[in-house]
XYZ file of C-alpha atoms in Angstrom:
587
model
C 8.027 32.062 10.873
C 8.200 33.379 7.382
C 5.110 31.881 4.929
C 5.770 33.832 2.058
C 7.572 33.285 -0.984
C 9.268 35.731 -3.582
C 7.855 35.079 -6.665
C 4.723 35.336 -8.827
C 2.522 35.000 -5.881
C 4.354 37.126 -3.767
C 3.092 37.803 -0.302
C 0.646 35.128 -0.393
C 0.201 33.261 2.600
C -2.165 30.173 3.737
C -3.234 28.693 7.025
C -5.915 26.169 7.898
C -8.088 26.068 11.061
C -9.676 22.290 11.482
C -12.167 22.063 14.106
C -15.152 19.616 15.556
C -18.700 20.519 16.056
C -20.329 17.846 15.383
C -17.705 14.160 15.673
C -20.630 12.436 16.272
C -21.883 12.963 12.998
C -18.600 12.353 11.418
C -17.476 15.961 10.001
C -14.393 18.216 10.048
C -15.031 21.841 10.114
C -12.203 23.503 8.334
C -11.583 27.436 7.700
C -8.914 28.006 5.087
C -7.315 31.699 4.947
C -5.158 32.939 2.035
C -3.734 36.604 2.175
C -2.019 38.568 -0.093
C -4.029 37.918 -2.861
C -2.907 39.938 -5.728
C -5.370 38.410 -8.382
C -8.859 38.780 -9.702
C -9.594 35.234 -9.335
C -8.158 31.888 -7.833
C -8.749 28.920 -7.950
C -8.997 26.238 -5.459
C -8.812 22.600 -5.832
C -9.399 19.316 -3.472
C -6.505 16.281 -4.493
C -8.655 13.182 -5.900
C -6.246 10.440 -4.791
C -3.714 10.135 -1.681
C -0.030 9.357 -2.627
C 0.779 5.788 -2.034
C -2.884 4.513 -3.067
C -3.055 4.615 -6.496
C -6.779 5.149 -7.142
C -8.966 8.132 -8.044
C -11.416 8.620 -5.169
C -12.879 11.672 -5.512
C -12.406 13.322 -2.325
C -14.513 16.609 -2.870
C -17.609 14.048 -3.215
C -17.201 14.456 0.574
C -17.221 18.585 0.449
C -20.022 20.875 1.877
C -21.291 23.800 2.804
C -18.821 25.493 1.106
C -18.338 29.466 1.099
C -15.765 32.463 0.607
C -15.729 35.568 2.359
C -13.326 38.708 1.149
C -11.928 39.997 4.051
C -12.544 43.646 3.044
C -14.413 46.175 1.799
C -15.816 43.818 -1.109
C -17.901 40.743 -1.293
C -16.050 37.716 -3.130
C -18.003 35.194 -4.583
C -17.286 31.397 -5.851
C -18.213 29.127 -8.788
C -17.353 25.515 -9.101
C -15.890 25.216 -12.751
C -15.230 21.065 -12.205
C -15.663 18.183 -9.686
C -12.640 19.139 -7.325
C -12.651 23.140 -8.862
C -13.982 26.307 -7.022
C -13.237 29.542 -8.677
C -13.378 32.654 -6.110
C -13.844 36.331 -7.177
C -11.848 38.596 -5.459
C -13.542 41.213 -6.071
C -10.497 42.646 -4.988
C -9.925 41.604 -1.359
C -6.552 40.475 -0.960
C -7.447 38.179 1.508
C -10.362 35.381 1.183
C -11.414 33.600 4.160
C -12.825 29.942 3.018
C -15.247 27.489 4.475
C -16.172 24.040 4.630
C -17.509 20.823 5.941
C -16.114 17.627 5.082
C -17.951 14.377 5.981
C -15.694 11.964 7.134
C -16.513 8.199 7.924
C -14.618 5.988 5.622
C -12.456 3.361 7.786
C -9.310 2.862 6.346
C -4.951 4.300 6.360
C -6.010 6.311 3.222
C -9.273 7.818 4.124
C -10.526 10.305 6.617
C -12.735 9.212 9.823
C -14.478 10.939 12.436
C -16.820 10.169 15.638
C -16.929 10.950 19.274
C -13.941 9.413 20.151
C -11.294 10.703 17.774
C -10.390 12.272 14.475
C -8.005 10.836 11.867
C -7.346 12.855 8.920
C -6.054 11.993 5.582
C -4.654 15.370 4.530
C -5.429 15.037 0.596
C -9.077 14.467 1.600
C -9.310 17.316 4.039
C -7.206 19.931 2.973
C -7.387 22.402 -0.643
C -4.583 24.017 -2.033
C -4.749 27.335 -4.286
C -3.897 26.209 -7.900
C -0.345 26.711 -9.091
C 0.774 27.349 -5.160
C 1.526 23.954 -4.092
C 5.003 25.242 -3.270
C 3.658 27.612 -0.572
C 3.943 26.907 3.203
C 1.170 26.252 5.083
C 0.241 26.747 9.266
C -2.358 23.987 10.513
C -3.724 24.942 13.674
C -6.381 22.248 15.080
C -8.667 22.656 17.626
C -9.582 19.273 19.319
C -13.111 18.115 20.381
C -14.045 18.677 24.133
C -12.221 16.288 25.930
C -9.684 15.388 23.432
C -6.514 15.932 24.499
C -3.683 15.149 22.270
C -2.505 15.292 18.172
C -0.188 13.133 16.661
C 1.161 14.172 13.503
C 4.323 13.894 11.566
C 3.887 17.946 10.706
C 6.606 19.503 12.520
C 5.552 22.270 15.564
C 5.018 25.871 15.978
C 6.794 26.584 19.265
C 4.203 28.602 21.699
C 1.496 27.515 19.713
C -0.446 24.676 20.725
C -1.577 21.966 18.550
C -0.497 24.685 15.672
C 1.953 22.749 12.965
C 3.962 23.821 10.286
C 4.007 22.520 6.567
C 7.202 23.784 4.262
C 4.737 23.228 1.225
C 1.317 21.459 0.039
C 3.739 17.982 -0.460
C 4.743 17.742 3.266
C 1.035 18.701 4.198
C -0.739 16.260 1.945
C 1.860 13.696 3.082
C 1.394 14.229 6.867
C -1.871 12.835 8.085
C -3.385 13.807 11.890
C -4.817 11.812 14.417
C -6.957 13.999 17.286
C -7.985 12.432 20.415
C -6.979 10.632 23.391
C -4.495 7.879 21.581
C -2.202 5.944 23.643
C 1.227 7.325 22.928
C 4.354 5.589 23.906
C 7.730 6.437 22.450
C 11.148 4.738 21.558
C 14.326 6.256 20.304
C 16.263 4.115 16.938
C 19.084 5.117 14.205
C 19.620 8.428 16.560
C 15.589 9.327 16.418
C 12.726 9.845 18.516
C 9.767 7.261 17.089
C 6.359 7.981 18.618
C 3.765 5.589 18.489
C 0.100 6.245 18.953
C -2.118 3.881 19.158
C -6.311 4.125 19.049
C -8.681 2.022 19.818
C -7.076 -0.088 22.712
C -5.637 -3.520 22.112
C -3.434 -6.209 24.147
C -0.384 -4.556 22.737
C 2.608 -4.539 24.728
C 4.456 -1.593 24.998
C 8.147 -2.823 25.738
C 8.448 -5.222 23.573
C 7.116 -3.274 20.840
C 9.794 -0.167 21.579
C 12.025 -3.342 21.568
C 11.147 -5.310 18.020
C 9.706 -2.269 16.099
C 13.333 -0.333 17.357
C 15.451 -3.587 16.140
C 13.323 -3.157 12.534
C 14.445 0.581 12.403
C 18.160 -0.157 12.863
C 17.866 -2.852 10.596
C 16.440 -1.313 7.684
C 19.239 1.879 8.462
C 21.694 -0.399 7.880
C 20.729 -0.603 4.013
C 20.625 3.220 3.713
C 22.945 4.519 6.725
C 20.840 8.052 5.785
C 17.943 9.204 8.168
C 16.227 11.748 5.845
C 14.199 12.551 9.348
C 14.970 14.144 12.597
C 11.166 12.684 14.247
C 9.335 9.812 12.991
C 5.261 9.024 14.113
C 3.414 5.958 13.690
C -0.512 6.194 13.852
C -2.217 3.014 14.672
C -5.761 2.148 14.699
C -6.543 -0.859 16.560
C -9.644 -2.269 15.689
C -11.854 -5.761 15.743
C -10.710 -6.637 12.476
C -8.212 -4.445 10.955
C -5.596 -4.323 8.659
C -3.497 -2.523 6.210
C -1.041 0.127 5.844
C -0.149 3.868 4.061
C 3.468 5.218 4.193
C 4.580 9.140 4.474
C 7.049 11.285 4.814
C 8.089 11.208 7.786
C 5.337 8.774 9.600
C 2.872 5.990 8.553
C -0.683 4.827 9.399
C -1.150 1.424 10.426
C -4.395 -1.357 10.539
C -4.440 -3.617 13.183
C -6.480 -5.932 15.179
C -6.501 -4.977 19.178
C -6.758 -8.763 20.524
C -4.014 -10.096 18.215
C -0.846 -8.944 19.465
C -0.806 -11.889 21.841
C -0.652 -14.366 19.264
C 2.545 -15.394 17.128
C 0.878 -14.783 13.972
C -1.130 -11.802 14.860
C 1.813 -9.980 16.407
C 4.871 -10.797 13.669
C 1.798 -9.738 10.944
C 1.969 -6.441 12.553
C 5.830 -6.290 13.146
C 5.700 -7.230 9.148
C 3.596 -4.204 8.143
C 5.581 -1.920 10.750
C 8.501 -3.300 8.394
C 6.993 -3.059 5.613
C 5.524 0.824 5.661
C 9.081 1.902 7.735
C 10.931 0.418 4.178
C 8.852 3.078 2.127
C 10.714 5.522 4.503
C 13.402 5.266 1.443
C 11.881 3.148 -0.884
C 9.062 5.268 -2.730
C 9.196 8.452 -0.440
C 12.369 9.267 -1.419
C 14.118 6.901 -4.103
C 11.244 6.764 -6.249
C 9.978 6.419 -9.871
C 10.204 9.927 -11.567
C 6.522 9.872 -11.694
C 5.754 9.724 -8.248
C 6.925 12.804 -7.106
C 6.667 15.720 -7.613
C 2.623 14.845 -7.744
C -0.083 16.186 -9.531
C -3.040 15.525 -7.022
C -6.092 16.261 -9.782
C -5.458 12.924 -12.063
C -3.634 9.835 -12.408
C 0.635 9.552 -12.194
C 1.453 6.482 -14.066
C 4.451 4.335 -13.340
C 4.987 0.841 -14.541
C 7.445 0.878 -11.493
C 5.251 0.250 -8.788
C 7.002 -3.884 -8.888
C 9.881 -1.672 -7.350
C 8.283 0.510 -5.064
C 6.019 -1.473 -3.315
C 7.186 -5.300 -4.591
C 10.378 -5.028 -3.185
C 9.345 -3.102 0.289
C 6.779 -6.348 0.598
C 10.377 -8.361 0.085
C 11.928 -6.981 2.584
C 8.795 -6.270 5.082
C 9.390 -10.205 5.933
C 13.422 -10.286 4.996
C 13.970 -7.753 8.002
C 11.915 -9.836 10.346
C 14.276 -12.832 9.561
C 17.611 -10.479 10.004
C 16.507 -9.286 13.363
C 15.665 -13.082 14.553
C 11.979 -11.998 14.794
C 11.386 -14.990 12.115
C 13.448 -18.082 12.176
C 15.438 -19.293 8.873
C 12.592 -22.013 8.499
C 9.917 -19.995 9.356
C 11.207 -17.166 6.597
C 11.276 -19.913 4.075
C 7.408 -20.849 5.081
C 6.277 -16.818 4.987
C 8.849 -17.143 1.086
C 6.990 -20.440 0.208
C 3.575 -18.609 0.500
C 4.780 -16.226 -1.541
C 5.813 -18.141 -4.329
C 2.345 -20.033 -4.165
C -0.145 -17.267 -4.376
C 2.082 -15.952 -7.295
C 2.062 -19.479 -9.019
C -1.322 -20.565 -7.928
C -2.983 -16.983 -9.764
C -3.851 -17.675 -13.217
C -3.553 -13.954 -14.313
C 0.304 -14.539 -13.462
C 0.325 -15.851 -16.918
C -1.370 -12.953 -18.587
C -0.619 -9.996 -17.203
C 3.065 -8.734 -16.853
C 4.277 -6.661 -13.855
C 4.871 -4.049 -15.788
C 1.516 -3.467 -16.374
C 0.262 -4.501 -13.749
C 2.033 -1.073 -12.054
C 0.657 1.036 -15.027
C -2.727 -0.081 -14.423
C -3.509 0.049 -10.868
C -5.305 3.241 -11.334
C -8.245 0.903 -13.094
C -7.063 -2.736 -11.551
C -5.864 -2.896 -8.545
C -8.130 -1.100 -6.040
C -10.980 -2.646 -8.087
C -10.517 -5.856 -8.678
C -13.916 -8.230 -9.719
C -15.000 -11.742 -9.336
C -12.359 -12.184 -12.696
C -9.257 -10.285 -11.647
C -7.293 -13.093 -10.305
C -7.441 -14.811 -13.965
C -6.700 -11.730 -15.814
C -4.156 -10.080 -13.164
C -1.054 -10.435 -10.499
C -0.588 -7.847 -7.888
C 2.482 -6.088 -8.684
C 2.773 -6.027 -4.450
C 2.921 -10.320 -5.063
C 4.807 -10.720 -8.252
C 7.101 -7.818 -7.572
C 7.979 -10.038 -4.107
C 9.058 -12.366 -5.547
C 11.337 -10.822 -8.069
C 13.518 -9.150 -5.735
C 13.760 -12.548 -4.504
C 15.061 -13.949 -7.565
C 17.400 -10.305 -8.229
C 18.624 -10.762 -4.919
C 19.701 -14.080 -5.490
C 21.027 -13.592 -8.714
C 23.510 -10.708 -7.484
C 24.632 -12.388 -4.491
C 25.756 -15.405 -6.632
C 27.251 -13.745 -9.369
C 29.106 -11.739 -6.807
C 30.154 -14.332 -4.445
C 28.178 -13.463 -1.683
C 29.712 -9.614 -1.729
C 26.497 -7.985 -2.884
C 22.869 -8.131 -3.012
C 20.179 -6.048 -3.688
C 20.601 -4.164 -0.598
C 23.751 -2.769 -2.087
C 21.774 -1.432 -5.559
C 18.901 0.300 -3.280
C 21.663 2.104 -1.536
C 23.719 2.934 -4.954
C 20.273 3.940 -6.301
C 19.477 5.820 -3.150
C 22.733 8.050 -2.813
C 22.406 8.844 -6.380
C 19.060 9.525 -7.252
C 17.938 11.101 -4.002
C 20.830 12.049 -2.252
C 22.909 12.973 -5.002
C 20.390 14.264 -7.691
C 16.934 14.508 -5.828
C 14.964 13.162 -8.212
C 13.228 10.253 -9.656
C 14.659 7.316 -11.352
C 13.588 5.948 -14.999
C 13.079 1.876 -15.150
C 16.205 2.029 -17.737
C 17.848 3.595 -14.895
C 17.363 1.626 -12.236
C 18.118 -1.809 -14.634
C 21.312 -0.388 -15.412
C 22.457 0.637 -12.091
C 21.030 -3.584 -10.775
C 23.409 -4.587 -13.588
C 26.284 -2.671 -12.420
C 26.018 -3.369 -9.390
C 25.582 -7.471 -9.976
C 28.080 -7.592 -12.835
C 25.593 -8.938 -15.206
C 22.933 -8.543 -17.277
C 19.479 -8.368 -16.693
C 17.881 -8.541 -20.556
C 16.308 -11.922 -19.901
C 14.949 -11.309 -16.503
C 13.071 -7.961 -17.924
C 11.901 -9.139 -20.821
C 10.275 -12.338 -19.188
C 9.778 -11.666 -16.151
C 8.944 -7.685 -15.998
C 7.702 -6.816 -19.484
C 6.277 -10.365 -20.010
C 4.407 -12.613 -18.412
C 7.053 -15.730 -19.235
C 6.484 -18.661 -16.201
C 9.238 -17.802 -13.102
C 11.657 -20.657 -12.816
C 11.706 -20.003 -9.877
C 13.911 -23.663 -8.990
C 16.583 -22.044 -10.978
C 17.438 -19.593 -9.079
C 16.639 -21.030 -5.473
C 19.531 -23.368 -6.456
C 21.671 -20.337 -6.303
C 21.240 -21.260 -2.356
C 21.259 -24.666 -2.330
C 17.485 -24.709 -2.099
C 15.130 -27.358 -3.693
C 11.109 -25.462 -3.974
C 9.019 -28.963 -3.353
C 5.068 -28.947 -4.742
C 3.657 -31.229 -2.324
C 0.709 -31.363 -4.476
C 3.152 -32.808 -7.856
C 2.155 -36.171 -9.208
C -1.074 -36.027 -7.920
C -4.006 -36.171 -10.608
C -7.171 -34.752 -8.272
C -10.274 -33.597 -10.126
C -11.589 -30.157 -9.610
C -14.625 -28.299 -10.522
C -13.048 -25.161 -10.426
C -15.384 -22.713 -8.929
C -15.054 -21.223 -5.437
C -19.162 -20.968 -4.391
C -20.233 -19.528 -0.969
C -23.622 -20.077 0.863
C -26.378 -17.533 1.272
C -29.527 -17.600 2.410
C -29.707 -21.244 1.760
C -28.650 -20.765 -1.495
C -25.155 -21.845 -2.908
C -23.584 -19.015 -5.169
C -20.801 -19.202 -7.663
C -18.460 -16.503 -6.211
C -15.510 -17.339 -8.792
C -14.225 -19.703 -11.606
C -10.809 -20.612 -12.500
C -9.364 -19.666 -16.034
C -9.084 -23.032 -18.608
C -10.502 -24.929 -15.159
C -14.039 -27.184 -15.374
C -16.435 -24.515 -14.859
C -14.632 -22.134 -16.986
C -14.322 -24.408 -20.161
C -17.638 -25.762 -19.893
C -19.995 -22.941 -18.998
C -20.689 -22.385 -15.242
C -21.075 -18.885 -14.500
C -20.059 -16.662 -11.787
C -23.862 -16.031 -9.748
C -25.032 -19.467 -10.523
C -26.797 -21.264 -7.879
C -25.757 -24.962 -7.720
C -28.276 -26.950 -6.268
C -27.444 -30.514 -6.964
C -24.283 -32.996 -8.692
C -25.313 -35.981 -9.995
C -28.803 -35.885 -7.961
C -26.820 -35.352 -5.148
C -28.533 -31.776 -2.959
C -24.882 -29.391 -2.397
C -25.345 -26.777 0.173
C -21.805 -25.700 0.750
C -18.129 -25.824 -0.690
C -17.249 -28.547 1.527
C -20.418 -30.951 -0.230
C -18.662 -29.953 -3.880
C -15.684 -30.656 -2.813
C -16.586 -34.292 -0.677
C -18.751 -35.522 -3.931
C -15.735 -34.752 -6.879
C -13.121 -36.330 -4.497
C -14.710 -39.494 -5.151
C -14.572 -38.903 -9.344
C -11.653 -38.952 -11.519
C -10.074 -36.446 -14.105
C -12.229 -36.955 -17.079
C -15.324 -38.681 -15.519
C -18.668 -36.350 -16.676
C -21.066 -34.841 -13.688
C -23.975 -33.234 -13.933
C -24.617 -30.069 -12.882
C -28.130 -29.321 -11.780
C -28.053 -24.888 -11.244
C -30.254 -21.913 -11.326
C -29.258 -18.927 -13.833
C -31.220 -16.031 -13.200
C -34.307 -17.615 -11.804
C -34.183 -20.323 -14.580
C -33.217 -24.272 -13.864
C -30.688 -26.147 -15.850
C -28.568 -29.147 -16.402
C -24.922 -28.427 -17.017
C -22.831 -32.135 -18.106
C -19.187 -31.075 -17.484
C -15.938 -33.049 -17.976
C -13.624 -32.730 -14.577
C -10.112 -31.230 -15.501
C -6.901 -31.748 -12.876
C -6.743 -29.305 -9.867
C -3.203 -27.380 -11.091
C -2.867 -25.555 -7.903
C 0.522 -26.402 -6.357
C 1.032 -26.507 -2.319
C 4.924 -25.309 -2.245
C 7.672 -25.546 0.304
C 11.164 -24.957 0.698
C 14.009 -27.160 1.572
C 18.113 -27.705 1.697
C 19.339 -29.452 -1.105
C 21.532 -32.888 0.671
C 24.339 -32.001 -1.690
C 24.703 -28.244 -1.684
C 28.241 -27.178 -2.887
C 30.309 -24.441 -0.634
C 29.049 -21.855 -3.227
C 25.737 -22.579 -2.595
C 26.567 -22.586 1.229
C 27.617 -19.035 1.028
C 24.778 -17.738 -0.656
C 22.599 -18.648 1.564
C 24.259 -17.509 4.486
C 24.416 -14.017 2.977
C 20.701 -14.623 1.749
C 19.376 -15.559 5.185
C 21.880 -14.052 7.715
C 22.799 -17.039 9.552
């Protein structure tokens, strides 16, 4: 297999070697080899963030032992010029022969985690690339643990080389993560592909009827695209007590789960949602994408204020497909779409921050959110839901049931990816919604996207005949607006809600409450029993500790404006109305 390319670095060639010596003290061994080294220096660099998590984490904080040897008559030598930066000598070798350790025990689908059992390894946290060569191929060749017997990767394989895998260039390696052990693997075939599924850490799982439902969420979400970009597709699952989450790639995904909850209805649709969910990105971000998101630079941030596209709209559809392949009911679609529009309209930050920026900024929001983020921010995962609600609604109306937004993902599909293979511009993708729909989309951008305007969102439910009910409406409860959790016998102010009681009349996050009105409070529950029986307006007192240091706190109790949502057929819906919803919710 040819590794070298015809240009600048002509003749240069890499391969990795990733072994285990030590699993039970969490670290990868990995020797990287680059030949044909026609330069007095190189350097090489470790990614600080992994494509699809949008968050700086410094992965060569995890880097040891590191070293160079010239393979040759000379001795090369390294410096490290910046945090993710080694510099090699050559001292004219023209092939160097790297080393090092990485410690890996971070549980999560974006990080890298090792022990006794098994190895799963996030490539941008494991693997360096020369700078200015991320075009070059790459061979991975792994060399399991004693007594591990399998890898499960999405790289594809070197024939008569075992567990040896072949990268076309650093984007495909950094974007195919390994899993090394003993996993589980079972395997189903869907839109004319082999799927393997490997699962670690045990569980109640059910084979069949996973090949079954996961298969019927592949075909599905082909029938949008009616492209497979891949001839293989692997999902790596970790099964744990409590786990959760998910990271799209390429050509596979890694997936969080919990190993007892696949015999429960909510456990087991939650993970046919995320399966739905992370297969979406298969199109949606991998390839139709933002133009900043590929090609990557892996040493700093790659801003987008798309990400309401990219990941909003896959967390549309993660749910959507589950109701088109009967997995969800029509009602219970509406109850998962009710949620939806609560958390949105229940987050005061909803009014502050717009989706727009809410993309831009995850690099800083986000992935570090603090006891203030939900009145200063809305996930663009959340809000952007909800919006391709309302766009899909909006086209299938003005079109008379003929389109959706299915149809603009596939226009924007063949002819940014397909067509032109490359990234879209947010004036791009507008325009191409518009054509598609057959109207314009000025108002929804500017108040919904680049704004933070309130969502009507009745307005355009009544495109299906829907009526959005607030079970809570009318109802005129008092609240002190705090969320407090017990500790060590002491009752801490966790949150407090923007414009709410505690917020407008000075209780802090970290206060201890000790006592209302004389009355001792050792939980949520004892807050929440005691202001039941007040009304909006009436004045408590607030007896608390700040920072070792007892006060009273009189406060004025302001109206609890959560809302408690659900969704319901109008009595009079028109045949219009009728339609859309049948094309809305497949009946």
């Amino acid at each position: 297999m040819l590794l070298s390319v015809n240009n600048a670095e002509a003749k240069t060639e890499i391969s990795f070697e990733v072994s285990f010596s030590e699993p039970n003290a969490h670290y990868v061994d990995v020797k990287m080899n680059i030949s044909g080294v026609a330069s007095d220096s190189i350097d090489v660099k470790m990614p600080v963030w992994a494509p699809g998590s949008y968050l700086i984490r410094e992965f060569s904080k995890n880097i040891e032992q590191f070293d160079v040897k010239g393979i040759g008559q000379n001795t090369a030598s390294y410096k490290k010029i910046d945090k993710n930066t080694w510099r090699i000598a050559t001292a004219g070798n023209q092939r160097i022969e790297v080393t090092y350790k990485v410690y890996a025990f971070e549980v999560s689908v974006r990080t890298s985690f090792v022990d006794a059992s098994h190895a799963f390894l996030s490539p941008t946290g494991v693997f360096m690339y020369v700078d200015g060569m991320l075009q070059l191929p790459s061979i991975v060749t792994v060399r399991p643990h004693q007594g591990w017997t399998k890898v499960s990767t999405g790289l594809e394989p070197v024939k008569g080389k075992p567990f040896t895998y072949y990268a076309s260039d650093f984007d495909v390696l950094f974007d195919s993560p390994i899993e090394v052990g003993n996993q589980d693997i079972f395997e189903f075939t869907a839109a004319g592909i082999k799927h393997e599924v490997a699962m670690y850490g045990g569980g109640n799982y059910d084979k069949a009827k996973l090949s079954v439902d996961m298969a019927k969420i592949v075909e599905s979400q082909m029938s949008i695209f009616r492209d497979m970009p891949n001839k293989r597709y692997v999902f790596i699952v970790h099964n744990f007590q409590s786990g959760g989450g998910g990271l799209e790639h390429l050509n596979s995904t890694v997936l969080g789960a919990s190993r007892d909850a696949y015999n429960t209805e909510k456990g087991y649709k939650g993970f046919l949602s995320l399966v739905a969910h992370e297969y979406f990105h298969l199109w949606n971000v991998k390839r139709l994408r933002p133009a900043a998101l590929g090609p990557f630079d892996y040493s700093k941030e790659n801003y987008t204020t798309d990400l309401w596209i990219s990941e909003g709209f896959t967390a549309y559809y993660d749910n959507l497909i589950l109701r088109r392949t009967g997995i969800y009911s029509p009602e219970a679609y509406l109850n998962v779409l009710s949620s939806d529009i609560e958390t949105v309209s229940n987050q005061p930050g909803a009014g502050i921050q717009p989706v727009a920026e809410s993309s831009f900024d995850a690099w800083i929001k986000y992935y570090r959110p603090n006891e203030n983020s939900k009145n200063t921010g809305i996930s663009y995962y959340n809000k952007g839901a909800v919006l391709g609600m309302i766009l899909d609604l909006e086209i299938i109306n003005a079109t008379k049931g003929t389109k959706g937004l299915d149809d603009v993902l596939k226009a924007m599909y063949d002819e940014y990816f397909l067509k032109q293979n490359r990234g879209f511009t947010s004036g791009e993708f507008k325009t191409m919604a518009e054509k598609v729909g057959g109207i314009s989309l000025d108002n929804f951008y500017n108040e919904y996207v680049y704004k933070a305007a309130p969502i009507k969102f009745q307005v355009h439910l009544d495109h299906a005949g829907l009526v959005l009910v607030d079970e809570y409406a009318g109802l005129n409860t008092p609240s002190l607006g705090l969320t407090a959790s017990s500790k060590d016998g002491k009752l801490s102010v966790l949150s407090v809600t923007r414009a709410g009681t505690a917020w407008t009349d000075g209780i802090s996050v970290n206060d201890e409450i000790i006592a209302i009105n004389g009355n001792r409070i050792s939980d949520q529950t004892g807050i929440e029993r005691l202001i039941a029986n007040k009304r909006v307006g009436d004045k408590v007192d607030v007896l608390l500790s700040r920072d070792g240091l007892v006060r009273i706190l009189s406060v004025t109790l302001k109206k609890e404006n959560k809302g408690k949502f659900r969704i319901e057929a109008a009595k009079d819906a028109s045949t219009q109305q009728f339609a859309v919803r049948k094309k809305w919710l497949n009946l």
